[in-house]
Coordinates of C-alpha atoms and ligand atoms in Angstrom, one line a residue:
Chain A
M1 CA -6.7 -4.3 43.2
S2 CA -4.0 -7.1 42.4
P3 CA -0.5 -6.1 43.7
V4 CA 1.0 -6.7 40.3
P5 CA 0.1 -4.1 37.8
A6 CA -0.7 -5.0 34.2
L7 CA 1.3 -2.5 32.8
S8 CA 4.0 -0.4 34.7
L9 CA 6.1 2.2 33.2
S10 CA 8.8 3.5 35.5
K11 CA 10.9 6.5 35.1
I12 CA 10.6 6.6 31.2
T13 CA 12.8 8.9 29.4
V14 CA 12.3 9.1 25.4
T15 CA 14.9 11.3 23.5
F16 CA 14.5 11.6 19.8
V17 CA 17.6 12.3 17.8
A18 CA 16.1 14.8 15.3
G19 CA 16.7 13.9 11.6
D20 CA 16.7 17.5 10.3
A21 CA 19.0 19.6 12.5
A22 CA 22.0 17.3 13.0
G23 CA 22.8 16.6 16.6
K24 CA 19.9 18.4 17.9
A25 CA 18.1 15.9 20.2
Y26 CA 14.2 16.3 21.4
T27 CA 13.3 14.8 24.7
A28 CA 9.6 14.1 24.2
V29 CA 8.8 12.4 27.6
D30 CA 10.9 12.7 30.8
S31 CA 10.9 10.4 33.5
T32 CA 7.5 9.4 33.5
T33 CA 5.9 6.8 35.6
L34 CA 2.5 5.2 34.9
N35 CA 0.8 2.1 36.4
V36 CA -2.1 0.6 35.2
D37 CA -3.5 -2.3 37.4
A38 CA -5.3 -5.3 36.3
G39 CA -8.7 -4.3 35.0
E40 CA -8.0 -0.6 35.4
F41 CA -9.3 1.9 32.8
V42 CA -6.8 4.7 32.8
S43 CA -7.2 7.6 30.4
V44 CA -4.1 9.9 29.7
V45 CA -5.0 13.3 28.4
G46 CA -2.5 16.1 27.6
P47 CA -2.0 18.9 24.9
T48 CA -1.3 18.0 21.3
G49 CA 2.3 17.0 20.6
C50 CA 3.2 16.1 24.4
G51 CA 4.1 12.7 23.8
K52 CA 0.9 10.7 24.4
S53 CA 1.4 8.5 21.4
T54 CA 5.2 8.2 22.1
L55 CA 4.3 6.9 25.6
L56 CA 1.8 4.2 24.0
N57 CA 4.4 3.1 21.6
I58 CA 6.8 2.4 24.5
A59 CA 4.1 0.4 26.2
A60 CA 3.4 -1.5 23.1
G61 CA 7.2 -2.3 22.6
L62 CA 7.2 -0.6 19.4
L63 CA 9.7 1.9 20.5
E64 CA 12.4 1.6 23.1
A65 CA 12.8 4.0 25.8
S66 CA 16.1 5.9 26.2
A67 CA 15.9 5.3 30.0
G68 CA 13.5 3.6 32.3
D69 CA 11.7 0.3 32.2
V70 CA 8.6 -1.3 31.3
Q71 CA 7.0 -4.3 32.9
V72 CA 4.0 -6.2 31.7
L73 CA 2.0 -8.4 33.9
G74 CA 5.0 -8.5 36.3
R75 CA 7.7 -9.5 33.6
P76 CA 10.2 -6.9 32.0
L77 CA 9.2 -6.2 28.4
T78 CA 11.3 -7.2 25.6
G79 CA 10.2 -6.7 22.0
I80 CA 6.6 -6.4 21.0
N81 CA 4.1 -6.5 23.7
R82 CA 2.3 -9.8 23.2
D83 CA -0.3 -9.3 25.8
A84 CA -1.5 -5.9 24.3
G85 CA -3.9 -4.9 21.6
Y86 CA -3.0 -1.5 19.9
M87 CA -5.5 0.8 18.3
F88 CA -3.5 3.4 16.3
Q89 CA -4.2 7.1 15.9
S90 CA -4.1 7.1 12.3
D91 CA -5.3 4.6 9.7
A92 CA -3.7 1.2 10.2
L93 CA -5.8 -1.3 8.4
L94 CA -4.1 -3.0 5.6
P95 CA -5.4 -1.4 2.5
W96 CA -5.1 -4.5 0.5
L97 CA -7.3 -6.6 2.7
S98 CA -11.2 -6.4 2.7
A99 CA -12.8 -5.5 6.1
F100 CA -13.5 -9.3 6.6
D101 CA -9.7 -10.1 6.0
N102 CA -8.4 -7.2 8.3
V103 CA -10.6 -8.5 11.1
A104 CA -9.5 -12.2 10.5
L105 CA -5.7 -11.0 10.2
G106 CA -4.5 -11.5 13.9
L107 CA -6.3 -15.1 14.0
R108 CA -4.7 -16.2 10.9
Y109 CA -1.4 -15.1 12.0
R110 CA -1.9 -17.4 14.9
G111 CA -2.8 -20.2 12.5
I112 CA -6.2 -20.7 13.9
D113 CA -8.6 -23.1 11.9
E114 CA -10.3 -21.2 9.1
A115 CA -13.7 -22.5 10.0
V116 CA -13.2 -21.0 13.5
V117 CA -11.7 -17.7 12.1
R118 CA -14.7 -17.2 9.8
E119 CA -17.3 -17.9 12.5
R120 CA -15.5 -15.4 14.9
V121 CA -14.9 -12.7 12.4
E122 CA -18.6 -12.7 11.3
E123 CA -19.5 -12.4 15.2
W124 CA -17.3 -9.5 15.5
L125 CA -18.3 -7.6 12.3
A126 CA -21.9 -8.1 13.7
R127 CA -20.7 -6.7 16.9
V128 CA -19.4 -3.5 15.5
G129 CA -22.4 -3.3 12.9
L130 CA -20.6 -4.1 9.7
Q131 CA -21.7 -7.3 8.5
A132 CA -23.2 -5.7 5.3
H133 CA -19.7 -4.2 4.5
A134 CA -17.5 -7.3 5.1
G135 CA -16.2 -7.2 1.6
R136 CA -15.3 -3.8 1.4
Y137 CA -11.6 -2.4 1.2
P138 CA -10.6 0.3 3.6
H139 CA -10.8 3.0 1.0
Q140 CA -14.5 2.1 0.5
L141 CA -15.4 2.7 4.1
S142 CA -15.9 5.7 5.9
G143 CA -13.6 7.1 8.7
G144 CA -16.1 5.7 11.4
M145 CA -16.3 2.5 9.8
K146 CA -12.6 2.2 9.6
K147 CA -12.3 2.9 13.2
R148 CA -14.8 0.2 13.9
V149 CA -13.0 -2.3 11.8
A150 CA -9.8 -1.5 13.8
L151 CA -11.6 -2.1 17.0
A152 CA -12.8 -5.5 15.9
Q153 CA -9.5 -6.2 14.6
M154 CA -7.9 -5.5 17.9
L155 CA -10.7 -7.1 20.2
I156 CA -10.9 -10.3 18.2
L157 CA -7.7 -11.4 19.7
D158 CA -8.9 -10.9 23.4
P159 CA -5.7 -9.1 24.4
K160 CA -5.3 -8.6 28.3
I161 CA -4.2 -5.0 27.8
L162 CA -5.9 -2.5 25.4
L163 CA -3.8 0.4 24.3
M164 CA -6.1 2.9 22.5
D165 CA -4.8 6.2 20.9
E166 CA -7.5 8.6 20.3
P167 CA -9.6 5.8 18.9
F168 CA -12.9 7.8 18.4
S169 CA -11.8 11.4 17.8
A170 CA -12.7 11.1 14.3
L171 CA -16.4 10.1 15.0
D172 CA -19.4 12.2 15.2
I173 CA -20.7 12.7 18.7
Q174 CA -23.6 10.1 18.6
T175 CA -21.5 7.5 17.0
R176 CA -18.8 8.1 19.5
Q177 CA -21.1 7.7 22.4
L178 CA -22.5 4.6 21.0
M179 CA -18.9 3.2 20.6
E180 CA -17.9 4.5 24.1
N181 CA -20.8 2.6 25.7
E182 CA -20.1 -0.6 23.7
L183 CA -16.5 -0.3 24.8
L184 CA -17.4 0.1 28.5
E185 CA -19.8 -2.8 28.1
L186 CA -17.1 -5.1 26.4
W187 CA -14.7 -3.8 29.1
S188 CA -16.7 -4.6 32.0
A189 CA -17.7 -8.0 30.7
D190 CA -14.0 -9.3 31.3
R191 CA -12.0 -6.4 32.9
K192 CA -9.1 -5.8 30.6
S193 CA -6.7 -3.1 31.5
V194 CA -7.0 0.0 29.2
V195 CA -4.8 2.8 28.5
F196 CA -7.0 5.3 26.7
I197 CA -5.5 8.2 25.1
T198 CA -7.8 11.3 24.3
H199 CA -7.6 15.0 24.4
D200 CA -11.1 15.2 25.1
L201 CA -11.4 15.4 28.9
E202 CA -15.3 14.7 29.0
E203 CA -14.6 11.4 27.2
A204 CA -11.6 10.6 29.5
I205 CA -13.9 11.3 32.8
A206 CA -16.8 9.5 31.4
L207 CA -14.9 6.3 30.7
S208 CA -12.1 5.8 33.3
D209 CA -11.2 4.9 36.7
R210 CA -8.3 7.3 36.7
V211 CA -7.2 10.4 34.6
V212 CA -3.6 11.1 34.3
V213 CA -2.9 14.6 33.0
L214 CA 0.4 15.0 31.1
S215 CA 2.2 18.5 30.9
A216 CA 3.1 20.2 27.7
G217 CA 6.2 19.1 25.7
P218 CA 9.1 19.1 25.6
A219 CA 10.0 16.7 28.5
T220 CA 6.5 15.9 29.2
R221 CA 5.6 14.4 32.7
P222 CA 2.5 13.6 34.4
I223 CA 1.3 16.6 36.3
G224 CA -1.9 15.2 38.0
E225 CA -3.8 12.2 38.6
F226 CA -7.3 12.0 39.3
T227 CA -9.3 9.1 40.5
I228 CA -12.7 9.1 39.0
D229 CA -15.4 7.8 41.5
L230 CA -18.3 7.9 39.4
P231 CA -20.6 4.8 39.9
R232 CA -20.5 2.0 37.3
P233 CA -22.1 1.0 35.1
R234 CA -22.2 4.1 33.4
D235 CA -23.9 5.8 30.4
V236 CA -21.4 8.1 28.8
A237 CA -24.2 10.5 27.8
E238 CA -26.1 10.5 30.9
I239 CA -23.1 10.5 33.3
R240 CA -22.0 13.8 31.9
M241 CA -25.2 15.5 33.5
T242 CA -24.3 14.5 37.1
P243 CA -23.0 17.1 39.5
R244 CA -20.1 15.0 40.5
F245 CA -18.9 14.8 37.0
V246 CA -19.2 18.4 36.6
Q247 CA -17.2 18.9 39.8
L248 CA -14.4 16.5 38.5
H249 CA -14.3 18.1 35.1
T250 CA -13.8 21.5 36.6
E251 CA -10.9 20.2 38.9
I252 CA -9.0 18.5 36.2
W253 CA -9.6 21.3 33.6
H254 CA -8.3 23.8 36.2
A255 CA -4.9 21.6 36.4
M256 CA -4.8 21.2 32.5
K257 CA -5.4 24.7 31.4
N258 CA -2.1 26.0 31.8
E259 CA -0.5 23.2 30.0
V260 CA -2.8 23.5 27.2
L261 CA -2.2 27.0 26.6
K262 CA 1.6 26.4 27.0
G263 CA 1.6 23.5 24.3
Y264 CA -0.5 25.8 22.1
A265 CA 2.0 28.6 22.3
Q266 CA 4.8 26.2 21.6
S267 CA 3.2 24.6 18.6
Q268 CA 3.0 28.2 17.3
H269 CA 6.5 28.7 17.5
A270 CA 7.8 25.5 16.2
Chain B
M1 CA -21.2 -8.4 -2.2
K2 CA -21.8 -6.0 -5.0
Q3 CA -19.0 -3.8 -6.1
V4 CA -19.4 -0.5 -7.9
T5 CA -17.9 -1.0 -11.2
P6 CA -15.7 2.1 -12.1
K7 CA -17.1 4.2 -14.8
A8 CA -19.7 1.8 -16.2
G9 CA -22.6 3.2 -18.2
R10 CA -21.7 6.9 -17.8
A11 CA -18.6 6.4 -19.9
A12 CA -19.7 4.1 -22.5
R13 CA -20.8 6.8 -25.1
P14 CA -17.8 9.1 -24.8
R15 CA -15.7 6.0 -25.1
A16 CA -17.4 4.9 -28.3
R17 CA -16.8 8.4 -29.8
L18 CA -13.3 8.3 -28.8
A19 CA -12.9 4.8 -30.4
M20 CA -14.3 6.4 -33.6
Y21 CA -11.9 9.3 -33.5
H22 CA -9.0 6.7 -33.0
T23 CA -10.0 4.9 -36.1
L24 CA -10.4 8.1 -38.0
L25 CA -7.0 9.3 -37.0
L26 CA -5.5 5.9 -38.0
G27 CA -7.4 5.9 -41.2
S28 CA -6.3 9.3 -42.3
V29 CA -2.6 8.5 -41.5
F30 CA -3.0 5.3 -43.8
A31 CA -4.8 7.7 -46.4
F32 CA -2.0 10.2 -46.4
W33 CA 0.6 7.4 -46.8
Y34 CA -1.4 6.0 -49.7
L35 CA -1.7 9.3 -51.5
M36 CA 2.2 10.0 -51.0
T37 CA 3.3 6.8 -52.5
E38 CA 0.8 6.6 -55.3
P39 CA 1.2 8.7 -58.5
L40 CA -2.1 10.4 -57.8
L41 CA -1.3 13.7 -56.5
W42 CA 2.3 14.1 -57.8
S43 CA 4.7 12.6 -60.4
E44 CA 5.3 9.1 -60.8
E45 CA 8.9 9.5 -59.8
A46 CA 8.1 11.3 -56.7
A47 CA 5.7 8.6 -55.7
R48 CA 8.3 5.9 -56.3
N49 CA 11.0 7.6 -54.3
T50 CA 8.5 8.1 -51.2
A51 CA 7.4 4.4 -51.8
F52 CA 11.1 3.4 -51.8
F53 CA 11.7 4.9 -48.3
F54 CA 8.2 4.4 -46.8
G55 CA 6.9 1.4 -48.4
K56 CA 3.3 1.3 -49.8
P57 CA 0.5 0.8 -47.3
I58 CA -1.4 -1.7 -49.4
V59 CA 1.6 -3.8 -50.1
V60 CA 2.3 -3.8 -46.4
L61 CA -1.1 -5.0 -45.3
Q62 CA -0.8 -7.4 -48.1
K63 CA 2.5 -8.8 -47.0
T64 CA 1.0 -9.0 -43.4
W65 CA -2.0 -10.8 -44.5
D66 CA 0.2 -13.2 -46.5
W67 CA 2.3 -14.0 -43.5
F68 CA -0.7 -15.2 -41.4
A69 CA -2.6 -16.7 -44.4
S70 CA 0.5 -18.7 -45.4
G71 CA 1.3 -19.4 -41.7
R72 CA 4.8 -18.4 -42.3
I73 CA 4.8 -15.8 -39.6
Y74 CA 3.7 -18.2 -36.7
E75 CA 7.0 -19.8 -36.3
H76 CA 8.9 -16.4 -36.1
L77 CA 6.0 -14.8 -33.9
L78 CA 6.0 -17.8 -31.4
V79 CA 9.8 -17.7 -30.9
T80 CA 9.5 -13.8 -30.4
L81 CA 6.9 -14.3 -27.8
I82 CA 8.3 -17.0 -26.1
E83 CA 11.6 -14.9 -25.8
T84 CA 9.6 -12.0 -24.5
L85 CA 7.5 -14.0 -22.0
L86 CA 10.6 -15.8 -20.5
A87 CA 12.5 -12.5 -20.2
F88 CA 9.4 -10.9 -18.6
V89 CA 8.7 -13.7 -16.2
I90 CA 12.5 -14.2 -15.2
G91 CA 13.2 -10.5 -15.0
T92 CA 10.0 -9.9 -12.9
V93 CA 10.6 -12.8 -10.4
G94 CA 14.2 -12.0 -10.2
G95 CA 13.5 -8.1 -9.6
L96 CA 10.9 -9.1 -7.0
G97 CA 13.2 -11.4 -5.0
V98 CA 16.2 -9.3 -5.1
G99 CA 14.2 -6.1 -4.4
L100 CA 12.6 -7.6 -1.3
W101 CA 15.7 -9.0 -0.2
L102 CA 17.8 -5.9 -0.6
A103 CA 15.0 -3.6 0.8
L104 CA 14.7 -5.8 3.8
S105 CA 18.4 -6.1 4.5
P106 CA 20.2 -3.0 5.1
T107 CA 23.7 -4.5 5.1
A108 CA 23.2 -6.3 1.7
S109 CA 21.6 -3.2 0.5
A110 CA 24.5 -1.0 1.6
L111 CA 27.0 -3.4 0.0
A112 CA 25.1 -3.8 -3.4
D113 CA 24.0 -0.1 -3.8
P114 CA 27.0 1.2 -6.0
Y115 CA 27.0 -2.0 -8.2
I116 CA 23.3 -1.7 -8.8
K117 CA 23.6 2.0 -9.7
A118 CA 26.5 1.1 -12.0
M119 CA 24.6 -1.8 -13.7
N120 CA 21.6 0.3 -14.1
A121 CA 23.4 3.3 -15.6
M122 CA 25.4 1.0 -18.0
P123 CA 23.5 0.9 -21.6
R124 CA 22.7 -2.6 -21.4
V125 CA 21.7 -3.1 -25.1
I126 CA 25.4 -3.1 -25.6
L127 CA 25.7 -6.6 -23.7
A128 CA 23.8 -8.1 -26.7
P129 CA 26.8 -9.3 -28.6
I130 CA 28.3 -10.6 -25.3
F131 CA 25.2 -12.6 -24.6
A132 CA 25.5 -14.0 -28.1
V133 CA 29.0 -15.1 -27.5
W134 CA 27.9 -16.6 -24.1
F135 CA 24.7 -18.1 -25.2
G136 CA 24.8 -18.5 -28.7
L137 CA 22.3 -17.3 -31.3
G138 CA 19.4 -19.2 -30.1
I139 CA 16.6 -18.1 -27.7
L140 CA 18.8 -17.9 -24.6
S141 CA 20.9 -14.8 -25.5
K142 CA 17.7 -12.8 -26.4
V143 CA 16.3 -13.9 -23.1
A144 CA 19.3 -12.7 -21.3
L145 CA 19.1 -9.3 -23.0
G146 CA 15.6 -9.0 -22.1
V147 CA 16.1 -9.9 -18.4
T148 CA 18.6 -7.4 -17.8
L149 CA 16.2 -4.9 -19.2
V150 CA 13.4 -6.0 -17.2
F151 CA 15.1 -6.7 -14.0
F152 CA 16.1 -3.3 -13.1
I153 CA 12.7 -1.7 -13.7
V154 CA 11.2 -4.4 -11.4
F155 CA 14.0 -4.2 -9.0
F156 CA 13.7 -0.5 -8.4
N157 CA 9.9 -0.5 -8.1
V158 CA 9.9 -3.2 -5.6
Y159 CA 12.7 -1.6 -3.5
Q160 CA 10.6 1.6 -3.6
G161 CA 7.4 -0.4 -2.8
V162 CA 9.0 -1.8 0.2
K163 CA 10.5 1.3 1.6
E164 CA 7.1 3.3 1.1
V165 CA 5.2 0.8 3.3
S166 CA 3.3 2.7 5.8
P167 CA 5.1 2.4 9.4
V168 CA 1.7 2.4 11.0
V169 CA 0.4 -0.4 9.0
L170 CA 3.6 -2.3 9.5
N171 CA 3.4 -1.6 13.4
N172 CA -0.3 -2.7 13.3
A173 CA 0.7 -6.0 11.7
R174 CA 3.3 -6.7 14.2
M175 CA 1.0 -5.8 17.1
L176 CA -1.5 -8.3 15.6
G177 CA 1.3 -11.0 15.9
A178 CA 2.8 -11.2 12.4
S179 CA 6.0 -13.2 12.5
S180 CA 8.8 -11.9 9.9
R181 CA 7.5 -14.2 7.2
Q182 CA 3.9 -13.3 7.8
L183 CA 5.0 -9.6 7.6
L184 CA 6.6 -10.2 4.2
R185 CA 3.6 -12.1 2.8
T186 CA 0.9 -9.9 4.2
V187 CA 2.4 -6.3 4.2
Y188 CA 5.7 -6.2 2.2
V189 CA 4.8 -8.2 -0.9
P190 CA 1.2 -6.6 -1.5
S191 CA 2.7 -3.2 -0.9
A192 CA 5.4 -3.9 -3.5
M193 CA 3.1 -5.4 -5.9
S194 CA 1.2 -2.3 -6.4
W195 CA 4.4 -0.6 -7.3
V196 CA 5.4 -3.6 -9.5
F197 CA 2.1 -3.3 -11.7
S198 CA 2.7 0.2 -12.4
S199 CA 6.0 -0.8 -13.7
L200 CA 4.9 -3.9 -15.7
H201 CA 3.7 -1.9 -18.6
T202 CA 7.2 -0.6 -19.1
S203 CA 8.8 -3.9 -18.3
V204 CA 6.7 -5.8 -20.9
G205 CA 7.6 -3.4 -23.6
M206 CA 11.3 -3.8 -22.3
A207 CA 11.0 -7.5 -22.6
F208 CA 9.8 -7.2 -26.2
V209 CA 12.7 -4.7 -27.0
G210 CA 15.2 -7.2 -25.5
A211 CA 13.9 -10.0 -27.8
V212 CA 13.6 -8.0 -31.0
V213 CA 16.9 -6.3 -30.7
G214 CA 18.4 -9.5 -29.8
E215 CA 17.1 -11.2 -33.0
Y216 CA 18.0 -8.3 -35.0
L217 CA 21.6 -8.6 -34.0
G218 CA 21.7 -12.3 -34.9
S219 CA 19.4 -15.0 -35.1
S220 CA 17.9 -17.6 -37.3
R221 CA 14.1 -17.1 -36.2
G222 CA 11.9 -14.4 -34.8
V223 CA 10.2 -11.4 -36.2
G224 CA 13.6 -9.3 -35.7
Y225 CA 15.0 -11.7 -38.0
L226 CA 12.4 -11.3 -40.6
I227 CA 12.9 -7.6 -40.4
L228 CA 16.6 -8.1 -40.6
Q229 CA 16.4 -10.2 -43.9
A230 CA 13.9 -7.9 -45.4
E231 CA 16.2 -5.0 -44.7
G232 CA 19.2 -6.7 -46.4
A233 CA 17.1 -7.0 -49.4
F234 CA 16.0 -3.4 -49.5
D235 CA 12.4 -4.8 -49.1
I236 CA 11.2 -1.9 -47.1
N237 CA 7.5 -3.1 -47.2
T238 CA 8.2 -6.3 -45.3
V239 CA 10.2 -4.2 -42.9
F240 CA 7.0 -2.2 -42.1
A241 CA 4.9 -5.2 -42.0
G242 CA 7.2 -6.6 -39.4
I243 CA 6.9 -3.3 -37.4
L244 CA 3.1 -3.6 -37.8
V245 CA 3.0 -6.9 -36.3
L246 CA 5.4 -6.2 -33.4
T247 CA 3.3 -3.1 -32.6
A248 CA 0.2 -5.1 -32.5
F249 CA 1.5 -7.8 -30.5
A250 CA 3.2 -5.1 -28.1
L251 CA -0.4 -3.7 -27.6
A252 CA -2.0 -7.0 -26.9
L253 CA 0.5 -7.6 -24.3
D254 CA 0.0 -4.4 -22.7
G255 CA -3.7 -5.1 -22.6
L256 CA -3.0 -8.3 -20.9
V257 CA -1.0 -6.4 -18.1
S258 CA -3.8 -3.7 -17.6
F259 CA -6.2 -6.7 -17.3
A260 CA -4.3 -8.5 -14.6
E261 CA -3.8 -5.2 -12.9
R262 CA -7.4 -4.4 -12.9
R263 CA -8.1 -8.0 -11.4
L264 CA -5.5 -7.9 -8.9
L265 CA -5.4 -4.3 -7.6
V266 CA -9.1 -3.9 -6.7
W267 CA -8.2 -2.7 -3.3
R268 CA -6.5 0.5 -4.6
P269 CA -8.4 3.6 -4.6
A270 CA -9.4 4.6 -8.1
Q271 CA -10.5 8.2 -8.8
G272 CA -14.2 8.9 -8.9
E273 CA -15.7 5.5 -8.4
T274 CA -19.5 6.6 -8.6
E275 CA -22.1 5.4 -10.9
K276 CA -24.3 7.8 -12.5
L277 CA -28.0 6.6 -12.4
Ligands
ATP1 N1 10.3 9.7 15.6 C1 10.4 10.9 15.9 N2 11.3 11.7 15.7 C2 11.6 12.9 16.4 N3 10.5 13.6 17.1 C3 9.5 12.8 17.3 C4 9.3 11.4 16.7 N4 7.9 11.1 17.2 C5 7.5 12.1 17.8 N5 8.3 13.1 17.9 C6 8.0 14.2 18.6 O1 7.7 14.1 19.9 C7 6.6 14.8 20.3 C8 5.4 13.9 20.9 O2 4.7 13.2 19.7 P1 3.6 12.3 20.0 O3 3.2 11.7 18.7 O4 3.9 11.3 21.1 O5 2.6 13.3 20.4 P2 1.0 13.2 20.9 O6 0.9 13.8 22.2 O7 0.5 11.9 20.6 O8 0.3 14.4 20.1 P3 -1.2 14.3 19.4 O9 -2.2 14.6 20.4 O10 -1.2 15.4 18.4 O11 -1.6 13.1 18.8 C9 6.3 15.6 19.3 O12 6.8 16.7 19.5 C10 6.9 15.1 18.1 O13 7.4 16.1 17.3
MG2 MG1 -0.8 11.2 19.2

């Protein structure tokens, strides 16, 4: 692995000033350190509401940490992270643009020649299996189709770092495994660095080189890091059957269980 | 790419029936009006009194027909339409520009807020005489009145539209590398436009009100002027003919806005976009 991590979050603390109860601050993430090496696939798992999206927003430069610093490819991050592509947890497509124009958006922002844009968009739409729906608007697409448009929208720009926030959680299990395999294939072709957020532990293990487990909020920190030494290339469906996978799963689940229960109890009281 | 046209086929028959009911209702109103103003059901004197206040439908239609047949109306209609259109365009563009500017610049908006509120709360029709002094009795004073009416409607909608932009969509565009000008063009304006369109029906009506009220208060041309003249001569039939013409054109303008809306806002989810086979 290269000595300079692709993405390095060190001692990140995020405190939100609550809008409702005046003066009541909420510390979502507390002194969290996370390094992602060049070409490494890291999954972050943790109970709902623990601060996974918050952490990703920090890495994207969309949110400024209350304390700690962020380095991207060895340089401190100021403003938007230009080396990263971000796939959002909720719908982020521009509703007034067709699937085609949504995918083309990033290239057009960069002022790329329109003929080249068309060609590359066609290519990406084909890759995510949506050529037939190029002219549709987001409200005319199914949830899974929207996710695929979002994936193409991000990948067409060929970012060095991928930030993915539960990208496949809305998909059915078959489509999901297809997309996961596709992602792994794309990733192994030119080894991007990936931060993949999920609350599905199996998905995390099947895809990653490393799984980071976060504690329940408030004041979330990583409570465990597990290196996934499963061989690559992997098929996400088949790898689940191997004994090593089951072993890793048991190990990580054990570490997570208490946190999940804690997180659930907290969300019940909130 | 084939688009599913909303409510084709399926709705055709109920719509035709509805149109028939609409015509029937209009016909009965005219019939009632006719019966009340002719000495058929009641005494001649009662009918004459009613006709004095409400005009006679046949005469009203006759007057309207004469206006168009003789071509006398066109000059006035043209003036009113030009005033309406100018007020509409200037007010909309102004509201759009200022709305975007204030919505995107917190300092400017904080500074302007109380004045905007005050100007909106003010009954602006009262400005008509002042505009007449400033801009004379020609087209300009009517346009100015219409603009003050249209501007605020569009302004508030644009302001709302910009404030309601989904933060996720905004962040997505930023992550894809949008500059602030590109953000404006691809995110803020389209979002604001959907709000503006829903207000255009109101604002086109307001532009019309501005033009007609302006003419009514002092002018030498326009449909409002015709109505004013007829009123001076107690010619109630001509007044009603004027109202009829104004209503018809207001409806036509509204139809144009609906047409533009349908063409430009295809991306917006409509309810029940299915086609029955
Ligand atoms: N802008 C904000 N203001 C105040 N609190 C916030 C804000 N954004 C997030 N939070 C809080 O921070 C915590 C973490 O939120 P975050 O969205 O990062 O959770 P998450 O781990 O992504 O959850 P999920 O798995 O459900 O997506 C939550 O308790 C949330 O209420
Ligand atoms: Mg989240």
